[in-house]
PDB file of C-alpha atoms in Angstrom:
ATOM      1  CA  UNK X  43      -4.467  79.219 108.169  1.00 42.00           C
ATOM      2  CA  UNK X  44      -2.062  79.093 111.059  1.00 42.00           C
ATOM      3  CA  UNK X  45       0.752  79.747 108.492  1.00 43.00           C
ATOM      4  CA  UNK X  46      -0.684  82.517 106.895  1.00 44.00           C
ATOM      5  CA  UNK X  47      -1.571  84.243 110.635  1.00 39.00           C
ATOM      6  CA  UNK X  48       1.798  83.842 111.544  1.00 40.00           C
ATOM      7  CA  UNK X  49       3.644  85.025 108.843  1.00 40.00           C
ATOM      8  CA  UNK X  50       1.663  88.032 109.153  1.00 43.00           C
ATOM      9  CA  UNK X  51       2.533  89.127 112.808  1.00 37.00           C
ATOM     10  CA  UNK X  52       5.562  90.580 113.714  1.00 39.00           C
ATOM     11  CA  UNK X  53       8.097  89.065 116.066  1.00 39.00           C
ATOM     12  CA  UNK X  54      10.138  90.379 118.895  1.00 44.00           C
ATOM     13  CA  UNK X  55      13.777  90.543 117.802  1.00 46.00           C
ATOM     14  CA  UNK X  56      15.788  87.428 118.534  1.00 50.00           C
ATOM     15  CA  UNK X  57      16.672  87.504 121.986  1.00 54.00           C
ATOM     16  CA  UNK X  58      13.808  89.221 123.122  1.00 62.00           C
ATOM     17  CA  UNK X  59      13.206  92.929 123.432  1.00 64.00           C
ATOM     18  CA  UNK X  60      16.367  95.518 123.613  1.00 68.00           C
ATOM     19  CA  UNK X  61      18.027  96.019 126.902  1.00 67.00           C
ATOM     20  CA  UNK X  62      16.612 100.094 126.297  1.00 74.00           C
ATOM     21  CA  UNK X  63      13.331  99.501 125.284  1.00 87.00           C
ATOM     22  CA  UNK X  64      10.785 101.403 126.372  1.00 93.00           C
ATOM     23  CA  UNK X  65       6.840 100.717 126.949  1.00 94.00           C
ATOM     24  CA  UNK X  66       3.892 102.987 126.625  1.00 96.00           C
ATOM     25  CA  UNK X  67       2.587 100.664 129.846  1.00 96.00           C
ATOM     26  CA  UNK X  68       6.060 101.746 131.548  1.00 95.00           C
ATOM     27  CA  UNK X  69       5.566 105.264 130.622  1.00 97.00           C
ATOM     28  CA  UNK X  70       1.826 105.855 131.453  1.00 98.00           C
ATOM     29  CA  UNK X  71       2.367 104.056 134.426  1.00 97.00           C
ATOM     30  CA  UNK X  72       5.092 106.271 135.810  1.00 98.00           C
ATOM     31  CA  UNK X  73       3.100 109.476 134.986  1.00 98.00           C
ATOM     32  CA  UNK X  74      -0.084 107.799 136.798  1.00 98.00           C
ATOM     33  CA  UNK X  75       2.170 106.980 140.068  1.00 98.00           C
ATOM     34  CA  UNK X  76       4.029 110.036 140.548  1.00 98.00           C
ATOM     35  CA  UNK X  77       1.132 111.790 139.682  1.00 98.00           C
ATOM     36  CA  UNK X  78      -0.277 110.094 142.682  1.00 98.00           C
ATOM     37  CA  UNK X  79       2.301 110.564 144.586  1.00 98.00           C
ATOM     38  CA  UNK X  80       1.646 114.814 144.231  1.00 98.00           C
ATOM     39  CA  UNK X  81      -1.545 115.012 144.780  1.00 98.00           C
ATOM     40  CA  UNK X  82      -1.343 113.539 147.749  1.00 97.00           C
ATOM     41  CA  UNK X  83       1.266 115.973 149.002  1.00 96.00           C
ATOM     42  CA  UNK X  84      -1.095 118.725 147.525  1.00 96.00           C
ATOM     43  CA  UNK X  85      -4.044 117.543 148.675  1.00 94.00           C
ATOM     44  CA  UNK X  86      -6.253 116.335 151.354  1.00 95.00           C
ATOM     45  CA  UNK X  87      -4.249 112.777 151.265  1.00 95.00           C
ATOM     46  CA  UNK X  88      -7.503 111.307 153.026  1.00 95.00           C
ATOM     47  CA  UNK X  89      -9.891 112.445 150.420  1.00 96.00           C
ATOM     48  CA  UNK X  90      -7.481 111.765 147.627  1.00 97.00           C
ATOM     49  CA  UNK X  91      -7.461 108.079 148.953  1.00 97.00           C
ATOM     50  CA  UNK X  92     -11.541 108.202 149.373  1.00 96.00           C
ATOM     51  CA  UNK X  93     -11.980 109.337 145.800  1.00 96.00           C
ATOM     52  CA  UNK X  94     -10.263 106.145 144.783  1.00 95.00           C
ATOM     53  CA  UNK X  95     -13.178 103.990 145.319  1.00 87.00           C
ATOM     54  CA  UNK X  96     -13.077 100.990 143.284  1.00 86.00           C
ATOM     55  CA  UNK X  97      -8.603 100.487 142.878  1.00 92.00           C
ATOM     56  CA  UNK X  98      -8.240 101.411 146.806  1.00 95.00           C
ATOM     57  CA  UNK X  99      -7.829  98.527 147.595  1.00 96.00           C
ATOM     58  CA  UNK X 100      -5.648  96.977 144.935  1.00 96.00           C
ATOM     59  CA  UNK X 101      -3.706  99.709 145.558  1.00 97.00           C
ATOM     60  CA  UNK X 102      -3.100  99.226 149.146  1.00 97.00           C
ATOM     61  CA  UNK X 103      -2.812  95.609 148.758  1.00 96.00           C
ATOM     62  CA  UNK X 104       0.094  96.036 146.092  1.00 97.00           C
ATOM     63  CA  UNK X 105       2.246  98.540 148.605  1.00 97.00           C
ATOM     64  CA  UNK X 106       1.881 100.987 145.491  1.00 98.00           C
ATOM     65  CA  UNK X 107      -0.387 102.743 148.480  1.00 97.00           C
ATOM     66  CA  UNK X 108       0.924 102.652 151.575  1.00 96.00           C
ATOM     67  CA  UNK X 109      -0.831 103.412 155.096  1.00 95.00           C
ATOM     68  CA  UNK X 110       1.751 104.988 157.440  1.00 93.00           C
ATOM     69  CA  UNK X 111       1.298 106.966 160.944  1.00 92.00           C
ATOM     70  CA  UNK X 112       1.230 110.265 158.840  1.00 88.00           C
ATOM     71  CA  UNK X 113      -1.050 109.345 156.178  1.00 92.00           C
ATOM     72  CA  UNK X 114      -0.759 108.077 152.591  1.00 96.00           C
ATOM     73  CA  UNK X 115       2.220 107.673 151.136  1.00 97.00           C
ATOM     74  CA  UNK X 116       3.295 106.459 147.168  1.00 97.00           C
ATOM     75  CA  UNK X 117       6.057 103.672 146.934  1.00 97.00           C
ATOM     76  CA  UNK X 118       8.000 104.891 143.866  1.00 96.00           C
ATOM     77  CA  UNK X 119      10.107 101.526 143.849  1.00 95.00           C
ATOM     78  CA  UNK X 120       8.673  99.117 141.981  1.00 94.00           C
ATOM     79  CA  UNK X 121      10.523  96.395 143.545  1.00 95.00           C
ATOM     80  CA  UNK X 122       8.878  96.259 146.451  1.00 95.00           C
ATOM     81  CA  UNK X 123       5.252  95.975 144.949  1.00 97.00           C
ATOM     82  CA  UNK X 124       3.562  93.419 145.353  1.00 96.00           C
ATOM     83  CA  UNK X 125       1.695  92.727 142.191  1.00 94.00           C
ATOM     84  CA  UNK X 126       0.495  89.046 142.398  1.00 93.00           C
ATOM     85  CA  UNK X 127      -1.319  89.933 145.538  1.00 90.00           C
ATOM     86  CA  UNK X 128      -3.809  91.858 142.917  1.00 91.00           C
ATOM     87  CA  UNK X 129      -3.347  89.209 140.255  1.00 92.00           C
ATOM     88  CA  UNK X 130      -0.997  91.097 138.310  1.00 93.00           C
ATOM     89  CA  UNK X 131       0.287  94.590 137.016  1.00 95.00           C
ATOM     90  CA  UNK X 132      -2.388  95.136 134.535  1.00 95.00           C
ATOM     91  CA  UNK X 133      -4.568  95.405 137.672  1.00 95.00           C
ATOM     92  CA  UNK X 134      -2.791  97.689 139.465  1.00 97.00           C
ATOM     93  CA  UNK X 135      -2.943  99.944 136.263  1.00 97.00           C
ATOM     94  CA  UNK X 136      -6.579  99.717 136.543  1.00 96.00           C
ATOM     95  CA  UNK X 137      -6.216 100.843 140.004  1.00 97.00           C
ATOM     96  CA  UNK X 138      -3.862 103.681 138.604  1.00 98.00           C
ATOM     97  CA  UNK X 139      -6.544 104.444 135.900  1.00 97.00           C
ATOM     98  CA  UNK X 140      -9.011 104.919 138.718  1.00 97.00           C
ATOM     99  CA  UNK X 141      -6.955 107.278 140.801  1.00 98.00           C
ATOM    100  CA  UNK X 142      -6.485 109.309 137.971  1.00 98.00           C
ATOM    101  CA  UNK X 143      -9.948 109.386 136.799  1.00 97.00           C
ATOM    102  CA  UNK X 144     -11.752 110.417 140.161  1.00 96.00           C
ATOM    103  CA  UNK X 145      -9.069 113.152 141.187  1.00 97.00           C
ATOM    104  CA  UNK X 146      -7.469 116.354 140.281  1.00 97.00           C
ATOM    105  CA  UNK X 147      -4.538 117.670 139.753  1.00 97.00           C
ATOM    106  CA  UNK X 148      -4.479 121.155 141.510  1.00 96.00           C
ATOM    107  CA  UNK X 149      -0.934 122.475 141.946  1.00 97.00           C
ATOM    108  CA  UNK X 150      -0.547 123.247 138.634  1.00 95.00           C
ATOM    109  CA  UNK X 151      -1.855 125.902 136.113  1.00 89.00           C
ATOM    110  CA  UNK X 152      -5.694 125.399 136.806  1.00 91.00           C
ATOM    111  CA  UNK X 153      -7.454 122.675 138.329  1.00 96.00           C
ATOM    112  CA  UNK X 154      -7.519 119.370 135.755  1.00 97.00           C
ATOM    113  CA  UNK X 155      -8.508 115.774 135.936  1.00 97.00           C
ATOM    114  CA  UNK X 156      -5.836 113.344 136.826  1.00 98.00           C
ATOM    115  CA  UNK X 157      -6.300 111.678 133.605  1.00 98.00           C
ATOM    116  CA  UNK X 158      -6.203 114.726 131.583  1.00 98.00           C
ATOM    117  CA  UNK X 159      -2.827 115.165 133.236  1.00 98.00           C
ATOM    118  CA  UNK X 160      -1.834 112.038 132.117  1.00 98.00           C
ATOM    119  CA  UNK X 161      -2.982 112.141 128.798  1.00 98.00           C
ATOM    120  CA  UNK X 162      -1.687 115.428 128.215  1.00 97.00           C
ATOM    121  CA  UNK X 163       1.929 114.402 129.487  1.00 98.00           C
ATOM    122  CA  UNK X 164       1.561 111.191 126.608  1.00 98.00           C
ATOM    123  CA  UNK X 165       0.165 113.071 123.643  1.00 97.00           C
ATOM    124  CA  UNK X 166       2.953 115.551 123.857  1.00 97.00           C
ATOM    125  CA  UNK X 167       5.841 112.938 125.211  1.00 97.00           C
ATOM    126  CA  UNK X 168       5.220 109.476 124.537  1.00 96.00           C
ATOM    127  CA  UNK X 169       7.960 108.493 122.067  1.00 93.00           C
ATOM    128  CA  UNK X 170      10.114 111.433 121.818  1.00 95.00           C
ATOM    129  CA  UNK X 171      12.521 109.708 124.564  1.00 95.00           C
ATOM    130  CA  UNK X 172      14.732 106.676 124.576  1.00 93.00           C
ATOM    131  CA  UNK X 173      15.257 105.781 127.857  1.00 94.00           C
ATOM    132  CA  UNK X 174      13.680 105.299 131.227  1.00 93.00           C
ATOM    133  CA  UNK X 175      15.728 107.377 132.601  1.00 95.00           C
ATOM    134  CA  UNK X 176      15.095 110.260 130.257  1.00 96.00           C
ATOM    135  CA  UNK X 177      11.246 109.828 130.997  1.00 97.00           C
ATOM    136  CA  UNK X 178      11.749 109.738 134.642  1.00 96.00           C
ATOM    137  CA  UNK X 179      13.284 113.135 134.526  1.00 97.00           C
ATOM    138  CA  UNK X 180      10.940 114.295 131.800  1.00 98.00           C
ATOM    139  CA  UNK X 181       7.664 113.444 134.190  1.00 98.00           C
ATOM    140  CA  UNK X 182       9.473 114.425 137.439  1.00 97.00           C
ATOM    141  CA  UNK X 183       9.718 117.857 135.696  1.00 97.00           C
ATOM    142  CA  UNK X 184       6.136 117.272 133.998  1.00 98.00           C
ATOM    143  CA  UNK X 185       4.264 116.702 137.596  1.00 98.00           C
ATOM    144  CA  UNK X 186       6.061 119.591 139.006  1.00 97.00           C
ATOM    145  CA  UNK X 187       4.714 122.060 136.981  1.00 96.00           C
ATOM    146  CA  UNK X 188       7.051 122.180 134.638  1.00 94.00           C
ATOM    147  CA  UNK X 189       7.149 121.319 130.555  1.00 91.00           C
ATOM    148  CA  UNK X 190       8.635 118.182 130.837  1.00 94.00           C
ATOM    149  CA  UNK X 191      11.306 118.818 128.770  1.00 89.00           C
ATOM    150  CA  UNK X 192      14.894 117.311 130.405  1.00 72.00           C
TER     151      UNK X 192
END
C-alpha cells in the first residue's frame, strides 16, 4: 500500500524547487503585508492595530508590525522578521489574515475589507507572472490603486 501511495504523489524536481519558483503563499503574504502597510498610512494606525484582535501580538512579536515613537510601521524586509518567536511563518500568515479580515481598504474607489482586496488581487493575478520581482511591482501598483499590471 505504501508503494502505491508514493507512486501517485508528486515529487519536487531533483535539487528542490527551481530558483525562479514563486509560491502562492508568498504572493498572498506580500499582498497582505503591503496592504497592511498602506492601511497604517491611510487610516488611523491605532484603530487599524486595535482591530487586529487575535493576530496583533503575533505581528508585533514577529516584528512584522513594529511600534515606534510615531506609531506603527510594517517591516517589509522579511529577513528582519522573527517568525520563530510566534511558532513559524504560518502563524504570521494567520495574523495577517486576521488583519485583513478586520480592517478596510479605504483609499481606492470604494471601501472594501482587506480580505476582499487581497482576494481580488489573487483571483486576477495569481499564476500570471513569472518572478517575485514582477509580483512585487504588480502588488505595489495594485495597492496604490493601479491596475496591477507591471
